[in-house]
Amino acid sequence: MTQTSATFLDPSVLIGIKNLTVRARTVVEGALVGEHISPFRGGSVEFAQHRAYSPGDELRYVDWRLYARTDHYHVKQFEVTTNLRAYLLLDGSGSMGYPVDGPISKFRYASILAGALAYVLVQQSDATAVAVSKGKEVEFLPPRSQLGYLTQILGVLENHQPQGEQGIPNLIQYALDRVHHRSLIVLFSDFFVDIPELMAKIKILKSRGHDVMVFQILHPDEESFPFNRFYRFESMEDDQYLPADSQAIRQAYLEAFQAHQTQFQQALHQTGIDATLAKTDDPPDRILAKILNNPLRAKKLRRMY
Amino acid sequence: MNFLNLTLLAPLALLGGLAIAIPLYLHLRHKPRAIPLQFGALQFLLKAQKKRKRRFKLEQFFLLLMRCLFVLALALIFAQPFKEMILGADDNIGNKPLVMILDNSASMLANNGADSFWDQAKAQVRAILDKRGNTPTLLLISSQPERLVSMRSADEILAALPGLKVDLRRSSLDRAYQEALNIIQQEGWGSARIHILSDGVISAWDQVPSEPASGVEVVTSTFLDADKFSNFGIERVDQIESAESLDLEVRLINGGGVGTTFNVDIKPEKDSPIQHRVNLESHETVSHRFALPAHSAGPVLVSLQEDNFPIDNQVTFIPGSLQAPRIVIVDGDTNPVAQRSESFFVANALQLQFGKEVLVITPAGLNADLLSKTDVLLMLNVEVPPTEWLADYLQKGKGLFISTGNRFSSEAWNAFLQPFDLQFWEWVNQPELVELKQADHPLLQGVGVSDWEMYLSEFQVFSHQLISLGRSQYKAVFTYSDSAPALVCGDTGPGRIAIWPSAMDLEGSNVPIAVGFIPLMRQIVNYLSFRETKNSVESLLVDDVIAQGLEDKLVLKHVNPDFRNLDVQGILPGVYSTADSQFERMIHVFLDPRESDFKPISSQTAGNEAEAFEKLGFKNQLRIDLGPGLLWLVFAIVCMETLAAGFISLRWGQR
C-alpha cells in the first residue's frame, strides 16, 4: 500500500469499522457467493425458511417431508449470498473543495469515507467501482474485487482536485447510463443542487432496484455561517460572486440553507432513503459505523423473504 | 433670482461643497475592500441576497446620501445663509432683547399705492411692541439714533411712537446700526436681535453691513416692491447764467425699477408751457437744459406725472434777475473822439460784455432822472462831480466808478469824497507797473489769480494821482510798485464805489489796449452792480441749508401745496429767501438726490459698479452678484456629482 493510500485509510477509521459487515439492504445481483443475500434460488443454497405454497411455485421446491407431517404444501426458500457491486459516486465539483485553505476540505473528507468503504468492500471481495465528477467529465473505475484494485481506487480519489459545477447530477446520470445490475450506489456530495431535479434522478435509481446510500458532506461554516466581516463571497464553481456584510446577511443565509436542508431531508425520507449528514469535523469512523449498523437494514432484509 | 429667499454672506464657501468627493471616495473605496472568500454555499447567499438586495441598496444609498448631505450642510453653514427679508417677522419668539431700527429718511414717504412706507413701518413697529413683554426693547431712528436710547421698554416706546416724524435731512442706517451693536455690546447681551425696518433701498446705507457680530441676529423688513415701483424725480433745477435767455438745467432721475418714458412739463408763469418727453432706464439720471425767453422771468413750475414717490415730482423755480445792469458812461471830454477819449475804450469793452445798453454822455447830459434808472455810473475824467445827485445815487445802493485825467479836478472831487474819507493828493508823472494786492477781493472773483497776474504784467501807467483811504472798508485791490493804490474799491453805506486814480485813455496808460482791460471793466461793473448778491439764485440740499446755518433765516416763498401740511422734520423742498443783506437771496431747497433713487439692495448692480462695490462692500457684492448664480452652479455640480456617485455605486454593487 502506498503512502498516499495510507492517508485515506486512517487507522482510527479502519479500527472503527474492522468488525463491521457491509450488508446490502436489498437483494443485489452477484455472481460470486459472498456474505450478501441473493434473491435468486441458486444451487449452492442455505435454507432460509418455509413459505406456504401458492399456485405457480415450482414443485421441486415443495418440502414433501413437511407435507407428510402437516398435510399442507410448503415451499422451501434459500438464502443465496452473492458478491456485492458497489458504486461509490463522489461529487468532485468545485464547491466540494471548501475550505480552500482549511485542514480538510469536504472532498477530502468524502474521500476518506469512500476510501474506507472501498477498503471494507474489497476486503469482502465485493466489486467496488468509483466515479468522480471532473467538470463535465467523469473519472470512472469499473467494479473490481481484487485487493490490488484498492490502490487504484484510492489513487483516483487522492489525485482529484475539485472543479466544475453540478457534480452530483452528472454522476447520477452517468450511473443511470452504465449501471444495469442492481448495485449499492453510495453518493458523496454536499448536495448543493436543485433538489427536485436531483430527486428525480435518485428516484430512477431506486426504481431500478439499486440500494442508494447518501452521505451529505458539509463544512461547519456552511451550517453556522460564523463570518462577521465584509466579504466578497466567490463561487467555487463559476464566476459568480457577492460582496456582502456577513453579519447583515447571516440570518437570511441561514434561513435559505435550512430551507434547502429541510427540503432535501424530506425528499429523501419520502423516497425511503436515509441520508447521513457528515460534517468535516465529525470522526469518519463513527459515521461509517453508524451507517453500516443501521438496524433498518436488517429489518428490511427480513421483510424481503 | 433668489434661491429659496436665502442669501449667503459667504457664497464662495459653497465651493466647500466640492468636498462631497470625500464621502463619495470613501464610499466607493469602502466596497472593494471586501475580503475575498471562496465559499461553497454561495447559492444560498445569492438567494438570501435577493431578499436583502433591495434593502441593501437602499441602505447603501441612504448612507451615501447622509454622508453627502453632511458635507453639504457643513458647506452651507460656512456660507452663512440668512433670510434676506422676513416681512412681518415675529419678533416675540424667544426672549431675545430686540433693537429696532426705524428708517425715517425722506424715501420712507414713498408708497406702494396705499399707505406710505413710513406709516407701514410704524404700524409694524406698533404691532411688534404690542406683543412684546418685559424683554428689553429699543427703537432707534436713523436720523437721530440717540433720541430714544433711554427708552428700554415697549410701553415707553409706544408712547413716543406717534411723535416720530420723517426727517428730510439725509440720514443713513449706518449710524443707527452701529449704535445698536454698541448697545448690545455694552449691555452684555449674549444674543440679541436687530430688526431693521427700512424701505430696502441701497441708498439707505452708506456701507451695507456684511456680517453681524456673533450672537446678533439681523432681520430686515423692507417695503419696497422694486418691480412695481415707479419714481420719476426732479433732483434739482439750476439757472444757467445767460444774458439773452432764461436757461434752466433740470436734473431728472428714474428712481423706479422699470425704464420708461415720461413727460416733463415746464410752465413759466408769463409764457406758454413746454412739454418734453424723456426716456430713462431705471436708476438713470439725465440733465436737460431748457431755454425760456428772458422776458418770461418769473416763477417756473417744473412738474412730472404722479408716481410712488410724490415729493420730488414738482419744483417751482424762481429765477434770478436777468436784467443787465444799466450803465451810463459820463466822459469829461465834451467832445469825445474815437480812440482818443476814455469813453471809447470803456464803452467798447462793456458793450462786448453787457450788450448794447451802454449809454455814453457828457457831464451836461447827466440828470437826476437818468441817474435813477442807472445801475452803474462811470465818471471818466469828469472835472466836477454833481455832488448832490451822486450822494443820492449812492444812497440808493448803486455803483460809481471814477477815473482821473487831465480835466479831473481833485479839489472838486475831494469835496464830494470827503464824507467817504477818500482824498486825492498830487499827480505823479512817473511810469509805474500795476501789481495785485487783494487777490480775494469780490471784484476779482470769477477770474483766477494767475490770470490777473498775467493781465497786470502788461499794465503800465504813465501818470497817476495819489489817493488816501480813510476807512478800512476801502481796499486797494491793485497797487503800483511804490504801494500807492491803483484801484480802490469799497462800500459807501448802501452804495459802492471804485476809483481808478489814473486815466483810462492811451495818454495816461497802456491799459485800454491791454488784454486784461475787458475783464477788468466787466469785473468792475459786476462789482458795482452788486451782481454777486443781487442775482443770487442758489440751489441747496436740505443738508446744505442746515450745515450753513440758514435754517432760521429762511423765509418761505413757495412750497408745493401738496406738502404744506406734511408732518416732517427738516426743511420742505421749495423756494426760500434770506434777507441777511439789503439784497434778497433766493434759495431753492431740494431733497438729497439719493432719496429719489429707489434701487433695492438686492438689485443687480448694473450701472456704476465702482459705486456699488464701495457701498455694498466686496462680500455683499459677491453675495448679490454671484450668490444666486453660484448657488445654481454649485447645485448643478452637486447634482451631477451625486448622480455620478449613485451610478458608480450601483455598478459596484452589481458586480
Short mmCIF file of C-alpha atoms in Angstrom, two decimals, chain A residues 95 98 100 192 222 225 227 229-236 240-243 248-249 252-253 255-257 260, chain B residues 30-31 33-49 51-52 56 59 652-655:
data_model
loop_
_atom_site.label_atom_id
_atom_site.label_comp_id
_atom_site.label_asym_id
_atom_site.label_seq_id
_atom_site.Cartn_x
_atom_site.Cartn_y
_atom_site.Cartn_z
CA SER A 95 -17.96 23.51 -4.03
CA TYR A 98 -14.29 24.21 0.53
CA VAL A 100 -9.60 26.01 0.14
CA PHE A 192 -25.98 21.99 -3.10
CA GLU A 222 -21.85 26.28 5.94
CA PHE A 225 -22.04 30.83 8.96
CA PHE A 227 -18.37 35.13 9.45
CA ARG A 229 -16.80 40.84 8.27
CA PHE A 230 -17.43 42.31 4.87
CA TYR A 231 -16.53 39.57 2.44
CA ARG A 232 -16.55 39.16 -1.24
CA PHE A 233 -18.02 35.68 -1.39
CA GLU A 234 -16.84 33.97 -4.55
CA SER A 235 -18.35 30.92 -6.07
CA MET A 236 -16.08 27.90 -6.26
CA GLN A 240 -20.37 34.49 -9.55
CA TYR A 241 -19.52 36.50 -6.51
CA LEU A 242 -21.30 38.53 -3.90
CA PRO A 243 -19.87 41.31 -1.80
CA ALA A 248 -26.20 41.57 7.81
CA ILE A 249 -26.83 38.64 5.51
CA ALA A 252 -31.19 35.28 5.52
CA TYR A 253 -28.46 32.83 4.59
CA GLU A 255 -32.92 30.59 6.53
CA ALA A 256 -32.15 29.73 2.90
CA PHE A 257 -29.75 26.98 3.96
CA HIS A 260 -32.75 23.65 1.47
CA HIS B 30 -15.06 51.00 1.00
CA LYS B 31 -16.65 48.45 -1.29
CA ARG B 33 -12.09 46.43 0.45
CA ALA B 34 -14.24 43.34 0.95
CA ILE B 35 -12.13 40.29 1.82
CA PRO B 36 -12.28 37.72 -0.97
CA LEU B 37 -13.52 34.37 0.26
CA GLN B 38 -14.25 31.30 -1.82
CA PHE B 39 -17.42 29.85 -0.44
CA GLY B 40 -19.11 26.64 -1.39
CA ALA B 41 -22.67 27.52 -0.44
CA LEU B 42 -22.78 30.72 -2.47
CA GLN B 43 -26.14 29.80 -3.90
CA PHE B 44 -27.79 30.30 -0.53
CA LEU B 45 -26.08 33.64 -0.16
CA LEU B 46 -27.38 34.65 -3.55
CA LYS B 47 -30.83 33.50 -2.59
CA ALA B 48 -30.59 35.43 0.65
CA GLN B 49 -29.26 38.43 -1.18
CA LYS B 51 -34.41 39.19 -0.47
CA ARG B 52 -31.98 41.57 1.02
CA PHE B 56 -29.20 46.64 0.99
CA GLU B 59 -29.25 51.27 2.98
CA TRP B 652 -20.08 48.42 -7.96
CA GLY B 653 -22.96 46.77 -6.19
CA GLN B 654 -23.93 44.70 -9.19
CA ARG B 655 -20.52 43.32 -9.98
#
